[in-house]
Amino acid sequence: MRVRSRPQSARRTPLILWKGKTVRIFIVEDDERIVGFMKRGLEAEDFDVDIASGKSKAFELIEGRTYDFIIIDIFLGPDDGRDLCHSLRQRRVGSPILIMTAKCTPETERVSKAACADAYLAKPFAFEDLVATIARLRRSYSPSDLLKEVHAK
């Protein structure tokens, strides 16, 4: 898939604003091709994007920043995206989390929800589906019941 970027003069107002500011998105993905595609596309839509390729770098970046939206690949080489998602919730990270995976099965979707993910997206996906998922979660976001349980502990 090719992502077209607009010339600077043709840029429009950011597609999605969150509390009056551009959305900061954090992507945790170990496939350089996929993360490059996502980063270029999201930046072309005026999102601020940071990336990490594994669990340790993800924790390092999240400790020092606040993200409006987090996207995690379920299979991160030796790391597990579901474990990362669950750990973020235990650390009281309240940002919406989207889990993405190439292994699209009902079991994978169920386990992703059990890890406190707010949404699930199967690869390959159209870029427009990614942006639509971000917009949907932005409009309707309130932490999941599982997250509320983590906060109550």
XYZ file of N, CA and C in Angstrom:
459
model
N 0.837 -1.180 0.000
C 0.000 0.000 0.000
C 0.882 1.243 0.000
N 0.495 2.199 -0.770
C 1.257 3.435 -0.844
C 0.514 4.534 -0.095
N 1.240 5.271 0.703
C 0.677 6.382 1.453
C 1.094 7.661 0.756
N 0.126 8.452 0.378
C 0.437 9.725 -0.256
C 0.520 10.804 0.793
N 1.519 11.653 0.687
C 1.583 12.785 1.603
C 1.266 14.045 0.824
N 0.636 14.970 1.490
C 0.264 16.235 0.872
C 1.407 17.221 1.003
N 1.541 18.124 0.016
C 2.517 19.191 0.190
C 2.154 20.022 1.411
N 3.144 20.635 2.030
C 2.924 21.422 3.246
C 1.786 22.427 3.065
N 1.737 23.099 1.907
C 0.705 24.118 1.675
C -0.689 23.527 1.596
N -0.797 22.246 1.261
C -2.112 21.617 1.122
C -2.570 20.924 2.395
N -1.780 20.965 3.436
C -2.162 20.282 4.681
C -3.398 20.925 5.262
N -4.243 20.109 5.778
C -5.466 20.621 6.369
C -5.347 20.581 7.879
N -6.380 21.010 8.532
C -6.428 20.936 9.981
C -6.311 19.469 10.376
N -5.666 19.149 11.501
C -5.538 17.745 11.894
C -6.882 17.023 11.830
N -6.825 15.799 11.314
C -8.028 15.005 11.128
C -8.774 14.812 12.444
N -8.047 14.524 13.487
C -8.670 14.242 14.769
C -7.991 15.083 15.832
N -8.769 15.815 16.575
C -8.235 16.557 17.712
C -8.729 15.901 18.982
N -7.905 15.889 19.983
C -8.263 15.302 21.259
C -8.045 16.379 22.301
N -9.134 16.850 22.879
C -9.048 17.907 23.883
C -8.320 19.129 23.320
N -8.596 19.449 22.030
C -8.065 20.649 21.418
C -6.627 20.576 20.941
N -6.013 19.390 20.944
C -4.631 19.288 20.482
C -4.497 18.099 19.534
N -3.409 18.100 18.788
C -3.151 16.990 17.881
C -2.945 15.710 18.690
N -3.455 14.636 18.190
C -3.364 13.342 18.872
C -1.935 12.796 18.805
N -1.425 12.357 19.956
C -0.119 11.674 20.047
C -0.370 10.179 20.054
N 0.210 9.504 19.084
C 0.023 8.065 18.933
C 1.350 7.354 19.149
N 1.285 6.249 19.864
C 2.459 5.422 20.120
C 2.237 4.071 19.465
N 3.152 3.671 18.589
C 3.060 2.392 17.882
C 4.163 1.471 18.380
N 3.784 0.262 18.787
C 4.750 -0.761 19.177
C 4.609 -1.882 18.151
N 5.594 -1.944 17.246
C 5.557 -2.877 16.117
C 6.994 -3.196 15.732
N 7.303 -4.485 15.522
C 8.673 -4.863 15.193
C 8.929 -5.010 13.702
N 7.925 -4.928 12.871
C 8.082 -5.031 11.425
C 8.306 -3.629 10.866
N 9.532 -3.358 10.417
C 9.892 -2.013 9.960
C 9.034 -1.543 8.789
N 8.667 -2.443 7.911
C 7.848 -2.083 6.758
C 6.466 -1.608 7.200
N 5.858 -2.344 8.103
C 4.519 -1.989 8.576
C 4.555 -0.706 9.389
N 5.507 -0.592 10.298
C 5.570 0.606 11.127
C 5.883 1.837 10.276
N 6.703 1.674 9.231
C 6.988 2.789 8.336
C 5.738 3.256 7.608
N 4.960 2.311 7.105
C 3.695 2.606 6.432
C 2.745 3.352 7.379
N 2.612 2.845 8.590
C 1.692 3.461 9.556
C 2.172 4.855 9.961
N 3.445 4.974 10.258
C 4.000 6.262 10.701
C 3.842 7.329 9.615
N 4.221 7.001 8.377
C 4.085 7.974 7.282
C 2.630 8.390 7.092
N 1.742 7.420 7.101
C 0.327 7.722 6.894
C -0.265 8.567 8.006
N 0.038 8.207 9.245
C -0.508 8.961 10.375
C 0.081 10.365 10.450
N 1.365 10.495 10.156
C 1.962 11.830 10.150
C 1.395 12.680 9.018
N 1.061 12.063 7.890
C 0.431 12.792 6.789
C -0.949 13.309 7.201
N -1.557 12.643 8.164
C -2.858 13.080 8.702
C -2.679 14.017 9.895
N -1.459 14.450 10.145
C -1.117 15.408 11.203
C -1.166 14.848 12.614
N -0.997 13.532 12.752
C -0.840 12.943 14.068
C 0.631 13.047 14.462
N 0.912 13.125 15.754
C 2.276 12.990 16.259
C 2.473 11.516 16.556
N 3.556 10.918 16.051
C 3.749 9.472 16.164
C 5.130 9.156 16.728
N 5.167 8.295 17.753
C 6.403 7.720 18.272
C 6.321 6.220 18.059
N 7.486 5.585 17.914
C 7.494 4.137 17.683
C 8.496 3.433 18.590
N 8.199 2.170 18.850
C 9.121 1.272 19.554
C 8.975 -0.095 18.899
N 10.050 -0.879 18.937
C 9.994 -2.194 18.306
C 9.858 -3.340 19.311
N 9.862 -3.023 20.588
C 9.754 -4.070 21.592
C 9.291 -3.537 22.928
N 9.097 -4.467 23.842
C 8.543 -4.181 25.163
C 9.404 -3.229 25.995
N 10.710 -3.454 26.039
C 11.558 -2.616 26.900
C 11.595 -1.176 26.412
N 11.708 -0.966 25.104
C 11.695 0.396 24.556
C 10.324 1.034 24.756
N 9.276 0.250 24.666
C 7.923 0.769 24.880
C 7.773 1.296 26.305
N 8.220 0.527 27.287
C 8.129 0.983 28.676
C 8.954 2.242 28.893
N 10.129 2.279 28.280
C 11.004 3.446 28.417
C 10.309 4.716 27.887
N 9.694 4.627 26.725
C 9.026 5.798 26.145
C 7.764 6.176 26.905
N 6.998 5.193 27.336
C 5.740 5.480 28.030
C 5.986 6.110 29.393
N 7.096 5.752 30.027
C 7.418 6.341 31.328
C 7.579 7.855 31.233
N 8.097 8.338 30.107
C 8.404 9.753 29.990
C 7.399 10.574 29.212
N 6.359 9.954 28.660
C 5.410 10.676 27.821
C 3.991 10.209 28.071
N 3.061 11.055 27.660
C 1.653 10.686 27.699
C 1.171 10.564 26.259
N 0.529 9.468 25.951
C 0.014 9.233 24.607
C -1.508 9.214 24.644
N -2.102 9.719 23.564
C -3.555 9.733 23.446
C -4.086 8.411 22.917
N -3.210 7.641 22.261
C -3.634 6.399 21.634
C -2.414 5.501 21.494
N -2.570 4.211 21.775
C -1.466 3.253 21.691
C -1.880 2.111 20.771
N -0.987 1.764 19.849
C -1.214 0.660 18.920
C -0.109 -0.370 19.168
N -0.511 -1.603 19.444
C 0.458 -2.655 19.775
C 0.240 -3.866 18.872
N 1.318 -4.323 18.243
C 1.263 -5.581 17.506
C 1.260 -6.716 18.526
N 0.494 -7.724 18.265
C 0.361 -8.815 19.225
C 1.631 -9.672 19.299
N 2.328 -9.827 18.167
C 3.557 -10.626 18.137
C 4.738 -9.690 17.881
N 5.566 -9.506 18.888
C 6.701 -8.584 18.825
C 8.017 -9.342 18.947
N 8.270 -10.227 18.014
C 9.485 -11.038 18.124
C 9.426 -11.844 19.407
N 10.404 -11.652 20.310
C 10.401 -12.422 21.557
C 9.375 -11.908 22.570
N 8.827 -10.723 22.339
C 7.855 -10.146 23.273
C 6.426 -10.465 22.843
N 5.508 -10.310 23.773
C 4.097 -10.559 23.524
C 3.332 -9.261 23.729
N 2.660 -8.802 22.676
C 1.908 -7.556 22.748
C 0.774 -7.595 23.751
N 0.176 -8.767 23.950
C -0.910 -8.873 24.944
C -0.362 -8.662 26.349
N 0.823 -9.208 26.628
C 1.449 -8.992 27.935
C 1.771 -7.512 28.133
N 2.271 -6.871 27.078
C 2.558 -5.432 27.142
C 1.288 -4.647 27.424
N 0.224 -4.972 26.733
C -1.055 -4.290 26.934
C -1.528 -4.445 28.380
N -1.493 -5.661 28.874
C -1.934 -5.918 30.250
C -1.036 -5.185 31.258
N 0.265 -5.181 31.017
C 1.192 -4.473 31.914
C 0.927 -2.971 31.923
N 0.610 -2.417 30.761
C 0.289 -0.981 30.700
C -0.955 -0.673 31.521
N -1.942 -1.539 31.432
C -3.156 -1.333 32.227
C -2.855 -1.454 33.715
N -2.010 -2.387 34.094
C -1.635 -2.525 35.503
C -0.882 -1.299 35.992
N -0.171 -0.646 35.085
C 0.546 0.596 35.429
C -0.360 1.821 35.319
N -1.631 1.579 35.131
C -2.650 2.627 35.069
C -2.528 3.550 33.869
N -2.034 3.023 32.759
C -2.042 3.776 31.512
C -3.470 3.730 30.991
N -4.111 4.884 30.905
C -5.522 4.942 30.544
C -5.806 5.242 29.093
N -4.786 5.347 28.265
C -4.982 5.632 26.839
C -5.681 4.460 26.163
N -6.500 4.739 25.133
C -7.076 3.625 24.371
C -5.961 2.808 23.736
N -6.125 1.491 23.756
C -5.121 0.595 23.173
C -5.775 -0.248 22.085
N -5.142 -0.222 20.914
C -5.551 -1.031 19.771
C -4.526 -2.139 19.603
N -4.998 -3.381 19.588
C -4.135 -4.533 19.322
C -4.311 -4.893 17.854
N -3.194 -5.114 17.164
C -3.277 -5.565 15.773
C -2.484 -6.855 15.619
N -2.951 -7.704 14.698
C -2.296 -8.983 14.492
C -2.575 -9.537 13.107
N -1.640 -10.330 12.620
C -1.834 -11.038 11.358
C -2.595 -12.336 11.591
N -2.665 -12.777 12.834
C -3.336 -14.034 13.169
C -4.763 -13.717 13.624
N -5.663 -13.735 12.688
C -7.045 -13.334 12.963
C -7.896 -14.560 13.286
N -8.050 -14.833 14.581
C -8.897 -15.943 15.021
C -9.764 -15.450 16.169
N -10.880 -16.075 16.401
C -11.706 -15.686 17.553
C -10.941 -15.790 18.874
N -10.074 -16.786 18.986
C -9.279 -16.955 20.210
C -8.330 -15.781 20.415
N -7.670 -15.337 19.340
C -6.751 -14.205 19.436
C -7.508 -12.943 19.832
N -8.679 -12.746 19.252
C -9.492 -11.582 19.605
C -9.930 -11.644 21.071
N -10.341 -12.817 21.530
C -10.780 -12.978 22.924
C -9.636 -12.692 23.898
N -8.461 -13.213 23.602
C -7.305 -13.017 24.472
C -6.884 -11.544 24.476
N -7.002 -10.876 23.346
C -6.675 -9.447 23.276
C -7.605 -8.634 24.164
N -8.880 -8.962 24.136
C -9.831 -8.273 25.006
C -9.532 -8.563 26.477
N -9.139 -9.788 26.762
C -8.797 -10.145 28.144
C -7.564 -9.383 28.633
N -6.710 -8.947 27.697
C -5.520 -8.169 28.056
C -5.851 -6.688 28.232
N -7.133 -6.351 28.174
C -7.628 -4.984 28.373
C -7.445 -4.082 27.160
N -7.343 -4.644 25.969
C -7.300 -3.824 24.764
C -8.701 -3.264 24.501
N -8.743 -2.072 23.925
C -10.019 -1.432 23.621
C -10.523 -1.786 22.228
N -9.628 -2.201 21.349
C -10.011 -2.550 19.987
C -9.009 -3.546 19.419
N -9.404 -4.172 18.326
C -8.640 -5.235 17.690
C -8.717 -5.005 16.189
N -7.591 -5.065 15.497
C -7.567 -4.859 14.051
C -6.696 -5.934 13.423
N -7.275 -6.663 12.462
C -6.550 -7.751 11.800
C -5.745 -7.206 10.620
N -4.501 -7.696 10.491
C -3.660 -7.349 9.351
C -3.889 -8.375 8.250
N -3.806 -8.001 7.012
C -3.569 -6.638 6.541
C -4.847 -5.813 6.679
N -4.679 -4.528 6.840
C -5.826 -3.639 6.953
C -5.600 -2.426 6.064
N -6.698 -1.825 5.655
C -6.617 -0.584 4.885
C -6.290 0.548 5.853
N -5.477 1.478 5.411
C -5.113 2.606 6.269
C -6.360 3.330 6.762
N -7.365 3.438 5.906
C -8.610 4.113 6.288
C -9.285 3.411 7.461
N -9.142 2.080 7.545
C -9.710 1.335 8.674
C -8.997 1.685 9.975
N -7.694 1.878 9.894
C -6.931 2.278 11.076
C -7.392 3.649 11.564
N -7.488 4.607 10.652
C -7.913 5.959 11.018
C -9.347 5.940 11.551
N -10.211 5.144 10.941
C -11.598 5.044 11.409
C -11.659 4.449 12.817
N -10.809 3.469 13.108
C -10.777 2.876 14.444
C -10.312 3.898 15.473
N -9.306 4.671 15.130
C -8.835 5.727 16.033
C -9.961 6.728 16.284
N -10.653 7.145 15.221
C -11.746 8.118 15.351
C -12.886 7.551 16.202
N -13.227 6.284 15.981
C -14.312 5.654 16.751
C -13.972 5.605 18.233
N -12.759 5.189 18.543
C -12.364 5.116 19.951
C -12.283 6.504 20.573
N -11.861 7.479 19.803
C -11.790 8.842 20.308
C -13.180 9.355 20.693
N -14.156 9.063 19.835
C -15.529 9.531 20.096
C -16.164 8.841 21.292
N -15.875 7.572 21.448
C -16.598 6.790 22.457
C -15.751 6.376 23.637
N -14.521 6.890 23.735
C -13.603 6.314 24.698
C -13.962 6.604 26.138
N -14.042 5.526 26.865
C -13.993 5.532 28.321
C -13.305 4.223 28.648
N -12.431 4.213 29.624
C -11.683 2.981 29.903
C -12.607 1.777 30.071
N -12.154 0.651 29.604
C -12.952 -0.567 29.678
C -13.217 -0.956 31.128
N -14.186 -1.807 31.324
C -14.499 -2.277 32.672
C -13.285 -2.956 33.299
N -12.492 -3.671 32.463
C -11.305 -4.312 33.012
C -10.328 -3.280 33.529
N -10.186 -2.169 32.821
C -9.305 -1.109 33.281
C -9.840 -0.509 34.588
N -11.140 -0.338 34.669
C -11.728 0.203 35.903
C -11.420 -0.731 37.077
N -11.446 -2.042 36.821
C -11.112 -3.001 37.868
C -9.658 -2.846 38.310
N -8.764 -2.630 37.347
C -7.345 -2.463 37.671
C -7.167 -1.220 38.529
N -7.870 -0.129 38.180
C -7.766 1.114 38.952
C -8.335 0.958 40.361
N -9.324 0.106 40.521
C -9.970 -0.077 41.814
C -9.066 -0.832 42.800
N -8.109 -1.588 42.277
C -7.246 -2.405 43.149
C -6.260 -1.566 43.911
